[in-house]
PDB file of C-alpha atoms in Angstrom:
ATOM      1  CA  GLU P   2       0.000   0.000   0.000  1.00  0.00           C
ATOM      2  CA  ALA P   3       1.375   3.432  -0.951  1.00  0.00           C
ATOM      3  CA  GLU P   4       2.310   5.662   1.934  1.00  0.00           C
ATOM      4  CA  VAL P   5       3.960   8.959   2.759  1.00  0.00           C
ATOM      5  CA  ALA P   6       7.555   8.376   3.851  1.00  0.00           C
ATOM      6  CA  GLN P   7       9.263  10.644   6.363  1.00  0.00           C
ATOM      7  CA  SER P   8      12.722  10.612   7.867  1.00  0.00           C
ATOM      8  CA  PRO P   9      14.118  10.643  10.423  1.00  0.00           C
ATOM      9  CA  ARG P  10      11.456   9.277  12.799  1.00  0.00           C
ATOM     10  CA  TYR P  11      13.140  10.909  15.784  1.00  0.00           C
ATOM     11  CA  LYS P  12      15.613  13.763  16.053  1.00  0.00           C
ATOM     12  CA  ILE P  13      17.281  15.311  19.078  1.00  0.00           C
ATOM     13  CA  THR P  14      19.184  18.511  18.487  1.00  0.00           C
ATOM     14  CA  GLU P  15      20.700  21.263  20.576  1.00  0.00           C
ATOM     15  CA  LYS P  16      19.210  24.722  20.391  1.00  0.00           C
ATOM     16  CA  SER P  17      20.806  26.997  17.805  1.00  0.00           C
ATOM     17  CA  GLN P  18      21.705  24.013  15.622  1.00  0.00           C
ATOM     18  CA  ALA P  19      20.235  23.361  12.177  1.00  0.00           C
ATOM     19  CA  VAL P  20      17.881  20.448  11.566  1.00  0.00           C
ATOM     20  CA  ALA P  21      16.215  19.100   8.430  1.00  0.00           C
ATOM     21  CA  PHE P  22      13.334  16.718   7.762  1.00  0.00           C
ATOM     22  CA  TRP P  23      12.567  14.853   4.573  1.00  0.00           C
ATOM     23  CA  CYS P  24       9.255  13.751   3.073  1.00  0.00           C
ATOM     24  CA  ASP P  25       8.434  11.579   0.062  1.00  0.00           C
ATOM     25  CA  PRO P  26       4.716  11.812  -0.760  1.00  0.00           C
ATOM     26  CA  ILE P  27       2.546   9.151  -2.336  1.00  0.00           C
ATOM     27  CA  SER P  28       3.384   8.869  -6.018  1.00  0.00           C
ATOM     28  CA  GLY P  29       1.210  11.119  -8.135  1.00  0.00           C
ATOM     29  CA  HIS P  30       0.074  13.345  -5.292  1.00  0.00           C
ATOM     30  CA  ALA P  31       0.512  16.930  -6.424  1.00  0.00           C
ATOM     31  CA  THR P  32      -0.369  18.526  -3.088  1.00  0.00           C
ATOM     32  CA  LEU P  33       2.079  18.260  -0.185  1.00  0.00           C
ATOM     33  CA  TYR P  34       1.703  19.679   3.303  1.00  0.00           C
ATOM     34  CA  TRP P  35       3.975  20.161   6.281  1.00  0.00           C
ATOM     35  CA  TYR P  36       2.202  20.301   9.655  1.00  0.00           C
ATOM     36  CA  ARG P  37       3.495  20.814  13.169  1.00  0.00           C
ATOM     37  CA  GLN P  38       1.749  19.140  16.071  1.00  0.00           C
ATOM     38  CA  ILE P  39       2.488  20.210  19.615  1.00  0.00           C
ATOM     39  CA  LEU P  40       1.539  17.670  22.274  1.00  0.00           C
ATOM     40  CA  GLY P  41      -2.118  17.995  23.229  1.00  0.00           C
ATOM     41  CA  GLN P  42      -3.017  20.070  20.195  1.00  0.00           C
ATOM     42  CA  GLY P  43      -4.148  19.385  16.666  1.00  0.00           C
ATOM     43  CA  PRO P  44      -1.809  19.605  13.678  1.00  0.00           C
ATOM     44  CA  GLU P  45      -1.140  23.147  12.481  1.00  0.00           C
ATOM     45  CA  LEU P  46      -0.345  23.810   8.829  1.00  0.00           C
ATOM     46  CA  LEU P  47       3.117  25.250   8.209  1.00  0.00           C
ATOM     47  CA  VAL P  48       3.329  25.140   4.417  1.00  0.00           C
ATOM     48  CA  GLN P  49       1.381  23.787   1.457  1.00  0.00           C
ATOM     49  CA  PHE P  50       2.850  22.964  -1.960  1.00  0.00           C
ATOM     50  CA  GLN P  51       1.058  22.439  -5.236  1.00  0.00           C
ATOM     51  CA  ASP P  52       3.648  20.613  -7.339  1.00  0.00           C
ATOM     52  CA  GLU P  53       6.829  22.661  -6.760  1.00  0.00           C
ATOM     53  CA  SER P  54       5.058  25.913  -5.890  1.00  0.00           C
ATOM     54  CA  VAL P  55       4.251  27.189  -2.424  1.00  0.00           C
ATOM     55  CA  VAL P  56       0.550  28.024  -2.213  1.00  0.00           C
ATOM     56  CA  ASP P  57       0.346  28.786   1.515  1.00  0.00           C
ATOM     57  CA  ASP P  58       3.158  29.508   3.935  1.00  0.00           C
ATOM     58  CA  SER P  59       1.349  32.077   6.042  1.00  0.00           C
ATOM     59  CA  GLN P  60       2.001  30.147   9.280  1.00  0.00           C
ATOM     60  CA  LEU P  61       5.641  29.315   8.543  1.00  0.00           C
ATOM     61  CA  PRO P  62       8.101  31.247  10.784  1.00  0.00           C
ATOM     62  CA  LYS P  63      10.196  32.357   7.873  1.00  0.00           C
ATOM     63  CA  ASP P  64      13.002  33.812   9.969  1.00  0.00           C
ATOM     64  CA  ARG P  65      14.075  30.288  10.894  1.00  0.00           C
ATOM     65  CA  PHE P  66      12.010  27.818   8.857  1.00  0.00           C
ATOM     66  CA  SER P  67      12.332  27.040   5.168  1.00  0.00           C
ATOM     67  CA  ALA P  68      10.718  24.451   2.936  1.00  0.00           C
ATOM     68  CA  GLU P  69      11.327  23.365  -0.604  1.00  0.00           C
ATOM     69  CA  ARG P  70       9.967  20.885  -3.128  1.00  0.00           C
ATOM     70  CA  LEU P  71      12.347  21.466  -6.007  1.00  0.00           C
ATOM     71  CA  LYS P  72      11.106  18.860  -8.500  1.00  0.00           C
ATOM     72  CA  GLY P  73       7.554  18.719  -7.281  1.00  0.00           C
ATOM     73  CA  VAL P  74       8.067  15.319  -5.669  1.00  0.00           C
ATOM     74  CA  ASP P  75       9.887  14.999  -2.345  1.00  0.00           C
ATOM     75  CA  SER P  76      10.287  17.878   0.070  1.00  0.00           C
ATOM     76  CA  THR P  77      12.548  19.086   2.857  1.00  0.00           C
ATOM     77  CA  LEU P  78      11.711  21.260   5.844  1.00  0.00           C
ATOM     78  CA  LYS P  79      14.599  23.001   7.573  1.00  0.00           C
ATOM     79  CA  ILE P  80      14.897  24.848  10.867  1.00  0.00           C
ATOM     80  CA  GLN P  81      17.907  27.065  11.509  1.00  0.00           C
ATOM     81  CA  PRO P  82      18.544  27.860  14.272  1.00  0.00           C
ATOM     82  CA  ALA P  83      16.377  25.485  16.295  1.00  0.00           C
ATOM     83  CA  GLU P  84      14.766  26.818  19.470  1.00  0.00           C
ATOM     84  CA  LEU P  85      13.415  24.957  22.501  1.00  0.00           C
ATOM     85  CA  GLY P  86       9.850  25.826  21.471  1.00  0.00           C
ATOM     86  CA  ASP P  87      10.295  23.968  18.181  1.00  0.00           C
ATOM     87  CA  SER P  88      10.044  20.630  19.973  1.00  0.00           C
ATOM     88  CA  ALA P  89       7.040  18.951  18.350  1.00  0.00           C
ATOM     89  CA  MET P  90       5.941  16.311  15.880  1.00  0.00           C
ATOM     90  CA  TYR P  91       6.460  17.412  12.280  1.00  0.00           C
ATOM     91  CA  LEU P  92       4.008  15.746   9.934  1.00  0.00           C
ATOM     92  CA  CYS P  93       4.049  15.562   6.170  1.00  0.00           C
ATOM     93  CA  ALA P  94       0.886  14.815   4.228  1.00  0.00           C
ATOM     94  CA  SER P  95      -0.021  14.506   0.569  1.00  0.00           C
ATOM     95  CA  SER P  96      -3.183  14.496  -1.480  1.00  0.00           C
ATOM     96  CA  PHE P  97      -4.028  13.813  -5.109  1.00  0.00           C
ATOM     97  CA  ARG P  98      -6.702  16.461  -4.896  1.00  0.00           C
ATOM     98  CA  ARG P  99      -5.861  20.112  -5.202  1.00  0.00           C
ATOM     99  CA  ASP P 100      -8.419  21.015  -2.547  1.00  0.00           C
ATOM    100  CA  GLY P 101      -6.629  18.855   0.015  1.00  0.00           C
ATOM    101  CA  THR P 102      -9.436  16.458   0.787  1.00  0.00           C
ATOM    102  CA  GLU P 103      -8.372  13.012   1.913  1.00  0.00           C
ATOM    103  CA  ALA P 104      -4.832  14.046   2.744  1.00  0.00           C
ATOM    104  CA  PHE P 105      -2.694  11.081   3.816  1.00  0.00           C
ATOM    105  CA  PHE P 106      -0.110  11.552   6.544  1.00  0.00           C
ATOM    106  CA  GLY P 107       3.315  10.107   7.114  1.00  0.00           C
ATOM    107  CA  GLN P 108       4.413   8.801  10.493  1.00  0.00           C
ATOM    108  CA  GLY P 109       6.022  12.100  11.385  1.00  0.00           C
ATOM    109  CA  THR P 110       9.346  13.221  12.799  1.00  0.00           C
ATOM    110  CA  ARG P 111       9.466  13.770  16.547  1.00  0.00           C
ATOM    111  CA  LEU P 112      11.848  16.670  17.178  1.00  0.00           C
ATOM    112  CA  THR P 113      13.278  17.363  20.609  1.00  0.00           C
ATOM    113  CA  VAL P 114      15.366  20.500  21.049  1.00  0.00           C
ATOM    114  CA  VAL P 115      17.566  20.488  24.156  1.00  0.00           C
TER     115      VAL P 115
ATOM    116  CA  ASP Z  12      -9.208  32.209  17.059  1.00  0.00           C
ATOM    117  CA  GLN Z  13      -9.891  28.499  16.959  1.00  0.00           C
ATOM    118  CA  GLN Z  14     -11.996  27.731  13.912  1.00  0.00           C
ATOM    119  CA  VAL Z  15     -12.421  24.029  14.699  1.00  0.00           C
ATOM    120  CA  LYS Z  16     -13.123  22.902  18.241  1.00  0.00           C
ATOM    121  CA  GLN Z  17     -13.388  19.536  19.914  1.00  0.00           C
ATOM    122  CA  ASN Z  18     -14.638  20.410  23.365  1.00  0.00           C
ATOM    123  CA  SER Z  19     -14.212  16.967  24.920  1.00  0.00           C
ATOM    124  CA  PRO Z  20     -10.530  16.175  25.503  1.00  0.00           C
ATOM    125  CA  SER Z  21     -11.383  12.591  26.414  1.00  0.00           C
ATOM    126  CA  LEU Z  22     -14.179  10.032  26.166  1.00  0.00           C
ATOM    127  CA  SER Z  23     -14.510   6.583  27.706  1.00  0.00           C
ATOM    128  CA  VAL Z  24     -16.919   4.008  26.241  1.00  0.00           C
ATOM    129  CA  GLN Z  25     -17.734   0.391  26.962  1.00  0.00           C
ATOM    130  CA  GLU Z  26     -16.790  -2.125  24.295  1.00  0.00           C
ATOM    131  CA  GLY Z  27     -19.749  -2.870  22.021  1.00  0.00           C
ATOM    132  CA  ARG Z  28     -21.500   0.427  22.744  1.00  0.00           C
ATOM    133  CA  ILE Z  29     -21.671   3.500  20.530  1.00  0.00           C
ATOM    134  CA  SER Z  30     -18.930   6.141  20.635  1.00  0.00           C
ATOM    135  CA  ILE Z  31     -19.947   9.661  19.629  1.00  0.00           C
ATOM    136  CA  LEU Z  32     -17.256  12.267  19.053  1.00  0.00           C
ATOM    137  CA  ASN Z  33     -18.250  15.857  18.464  1.00  0.00           C
ATOM    138  CA  CYS Z  34     -16.737  18.780  16.624  1.00  0.00           C
ATOM    139  CA  ASP Z  35     -17.843  22.402  16.136  1.00  0.00           C
ATOM    140  CA  TYR Z  36     -16.612  24.904  13.594  1.00  0.00           C
ATOM    141  CA  THR Z  37     -17.039  28.608  13.045  1.00  0.00           C
ATOM    142  CA  ASN Z  38     -16.084  29.241   9.419  1.00  0.00           C
ATOM    143  CA  SER Z  39     -19.079  28.877   7.112  1.00  0.00           C
ATOM    144  CA  MET Z  40     -16.704  28.727   4.129  1.00  0.00           C
ATOM    145  CA  PHE Z  41     -15.527  25.240   5.059  1.00  0.00           C
ATOM    146  CA  ASP Z  42     -16.843  22.871   2.427  1.00  0.00           C
ATOM    147  CA  TYR Z  43     -15.424  19.526   3.441  1.00  0.00           C
ATOM    148  CA  PHE Z  44     -14.836  17.797   6.735  1.00  0.00           C
ATOM    149  CA  LEU Z  45     -12.690  14.853   7.743  1.00  0.00           C
ATOM    150  CA  TRP Z  46     -12.009  12.647  10.732  1.00  0.00           C
ATOM    151  CA  TYR Z  47      -8.568  11.265  11.472  1.00  0.00           C
ATOM    152  CA  LYS Z  48      -7.454   8.685  14.010  1.00  0.00           C
ATOM    153  CA  LYS Z  49      -4.036   8.885  15.631  1.00  0.00           C
ATOM    154  CA  TYR Z  50      -2.079   6.356  17.640  1.00  0.00           C
ATOM    155  CA  PRO Z  51       0.895   7.494  19.771  1.00  0.00           C
ATOM    156  CA  ALA Z  52       4.101   8.145  17.808  1.00  0.00           C
ATOM    157  CA  GLU Z  53       2.306   7.752  14.466  1.00  0.00           C
ATOM    158  CA  GLY Z  54       0.843  10.143  11.953  1.00  0.00           C
ATOM    159  CA  PRO Z  55      -2.928  10.642  11.707  1.00  0.00           C
ATOM    160  CA  THR Z  56      -4.793   8.060   9.647  1.00  0.00           C
ATOM    161  CA  PHE Z  57      -7.668   9.206   7.462  1.00  0.00           C
ATOM    162  CA  LEU Z  58     -10.975   7.676   8.572  1.00  0.00           C
ATOM    163  CA  ILE Z  59     -13.910   9.248   6.820  1.00  0.00           C
ATOM    164  CA  SER Z  60     -14.928  12.506   5.177  1.00  0.00           C
ATOM    165  CA  ILE Z  61     -18.049  14.386   4.228  1.00  0.00           C
ATOM    166  CA  SER Z  62     -18.662  17.277   1.891  1.00  0.00           C
ATOM    167  CA  SER Z  63     -20.898  20.187   2.759  1.00  0.00           C
ATOM    168  CA  ILE Z  64     -23.545  19.060   0.277  1.00  0.00           C
ATOM    169  CA  LYS Z  65     -24.276  15.969   2.354  1.00  0.00           C
ATOM    170  CA  ASP Z  66     -25.491  15.475   5.907  1.00  0.00           C
ATOM    171  CA  LYS Z  67     -24.380  11.892   6.413  1.00  0.00           C
ATOM    172  CA  ASN Z  68     -21.666   9.544   5.216  1.00  0.00           C
ATOM    173  CA  GLU Z  69     -21.261   5.966   6.331  1.00  0.00           C
ATOM    174  CA  ASP Z  70     -18.335   3.552   6.053  1.00  0.00           C
ATOM    175  CA  GLY Z  71     -18.679   0.312   7.940  1.00  0.00           C
ATOM    176  CA  ARG Z  72     -18.771   1.013  11.667  1.00  0.00           C
ATOM    177  CA  PHE Z  73     -18.073   4.716  11.134  1.00  0.00           C
ATOM    178  CA  THR Z  74     -20.696   7.331  10.315  1.00  0.00           C
ATOM    179  CA  VAL Z  75     -20.154  11.066  10.104  1.00  0.00           C
ATOM    180  CA  PHE Z  76     -23.060  13.472  10.483  1.00  0.00           C
ATOM    181  CA  LEU Z  77     -22.956  17.112   9.415  1.00  0.00           C
ATOM    182  CA  ASN Z  78     -25.347  19.784  10.677  1.00  0.00           C
ATOM    183  CA  LYS Z  79     -24.483  22.881   8.661  1.00  0.00           C
ATOM    184  CA  SER Z  80     -26.971  25.175  10.378  1.00  0.00           C
ATOM    185  CA  ALA Z  81     -25.423  24.347  13.747  1.00  0.00           C
ATOM    186  CA  LYS Z  82     -21.879  24.187  12.306  1.00  0.00           C
ATOM    187  CA  HIS Z  83     -21.495  20.844  14.014  1.00  0.00           C
ATOM    188  CA  LEU Z  84     -20.289  17.455  12.961  1.00  0.00           C
ATOM    189  CA  SER Z  85     -20.054  14.174  14.788  1.00  0.00           C
ATOM    190  CA  LEU Z  86     -18.452  10.786  14.319  1.00  0.00           C
ATOM    191  CA  HIS Z  87     -20.342   7.698  15.429  1.00  0.00           C
ATOM    192  CA  ILE Z  88     -18.538   4.413  15.929  1.00  0.00           C
ATOM    193  CA  VAL Z  89     -20.739   1.395  16.470  1.00  0.00           C
ATOM    194  CA  PRO Z  90     -20.015  -1.073  17.842  1.00  0.00           C
ATOM    195  CA  SER Z  91     -16.917   0.280  19.576  1.00  0.00           C
ATOM    196  CA  GLN Z  92     -13.922  -2.041  19.729  1.00  0.00           C
ATOM    197  CA  PRO Z  93     -10.745  -1.938  21.858  1.00  0.00           C
ATOM    198  CA  GLY Z  94      -8.681  -1.164  18.745  1.00  0.00           C
ATOM    199  CA  ASP Z  95     -10.643   2.063  18.369  1.00  0.00           C
ATOM    200  CA  SER Z  96      -8.816   3.499  21.383  1.00  0.00           C
ATOM    201  CA  ALA Z  97      -6.854   6.439  19.964  1.00  0.00           C
ATOM    202  CA  VAL Z  98      -6.947  10.216  19.593  1.00  0.00           C
ATOM    203  CA  TYR Z  99      -9.503  11.397  17.042  1.00  0.00           C
ATOM    204  CA  PHE Z 100      -9.105  14.693  15.196  1.00  0.00           C
ATOM    205  CA  CYS Z 101     -11.744  16.413  13.169  1.00  0.00           C
ATOM    206  CA  ALA Z 102     -10.584  18.684  10.386  1.00  0.00           C
ATOM    207  CA  ALA Z 103     -12.378  21.172   8.186  1.00  0.00           C
ATOM    208  CA  GLY Z 104     -11.248  22.681   4.957  1.00  0.00           C
ATOM    209  CA  ALA Z 105     -11.642  25.028   2.050  1.00  0.00           C
ATOM    210  CA  GLN Z 106      -8.314  24.665   0.199  1.00  0.00           C
ATOM    211  CA  LYS Z 107      -6.490  23.763   3.410  1.00  0.00           C
ATOM    212  CA  LEU Z 108      -7.296  21.724   6.493  1.00  0.00           C
ATOM    213  CA  VAL Z 109      -7.810  23.201   9.947  1.00  0.00           C
ATOM    214  CA  PHE Z 110      -7.693  20.668  12.763  1.00  0.00           C
ATOM    215  CA  GLY Z 111      -9.407  20.487  16.120  1.00  0.00           C
ATOM    216  CA  GLN Z 112      -7.476  19.745  19.311  1.00  0.00           C
ATOM    217  CA  GLY Z 113      -8.389  16.075  19.369  1.00  0.00           C
ATOM    218  CA  THR Z 114     -10.434  13.782  21.618  1.00  0.00           C
ATOM    219  CA  ARG Z 115      -8.820  10.783  23.289  1.00  0.00           C
ATOM    220  CA  LEU Z 116     -11.195   7.824  23.013  1.00  0.00           C
ATOM    221  CA  THR Z 117     -10.740   4.886  25.361  1.00  0.00           C
ATOM    222  CA  ILE Z 118     -12.737   1.705  24.802  1.00  0.00           C
ATOM    223  CA  ASN Z 119     -13.074  -0.333  27.963  1.00  0.00           C
ATOM    224  CA  PRO Z 120     -13.463  -4.129  27.739  1.00  0.00           C
TER     225      PRO Z 120
END
């Protein structure tokens, strides 16, 4: 069964260091999302791609976060420098529909900043 | 401003009975709604969705009801099984998904 692949599953980093997450969406899914989920809360959208273009990054802290999807397939999310408050689960999702219905999630990357 | 709210952080139900999870939203522009299930240390798994043109969608033991006038949706699970124990998120969208805070469902044997 096709699934969204994310790596690493877990990451521990010191504050002020750089960290990067990778996502490979389900083949053929044009829409890709990065979400952040803080414990006890629902996922919050950070950035949405349609193919290689960013369509929504209004909630992305652009002073330290960046995201790219150069060839419209896999994507990376980077944080530099990491802060203690960035500790969270980072989830990637993809959808074959442009309106985002039935988005399928990867297993996420659990980031701990110490 | 929380556009999607799940007011019950937790719910405990006896195995075999019906579980009802509720969700309220404020944005009348939302035109589709989804429920996700999440186990610890895993990503959310899509369960069931409904578009704003319908008021009910059923898939096996799972049924989602939408009341547009009340801006309320609910997920019914019947009969509830121990494997249903998880955190359930509702999400609403119009181009992008907005998630509620989640409800932790525990099914007791």
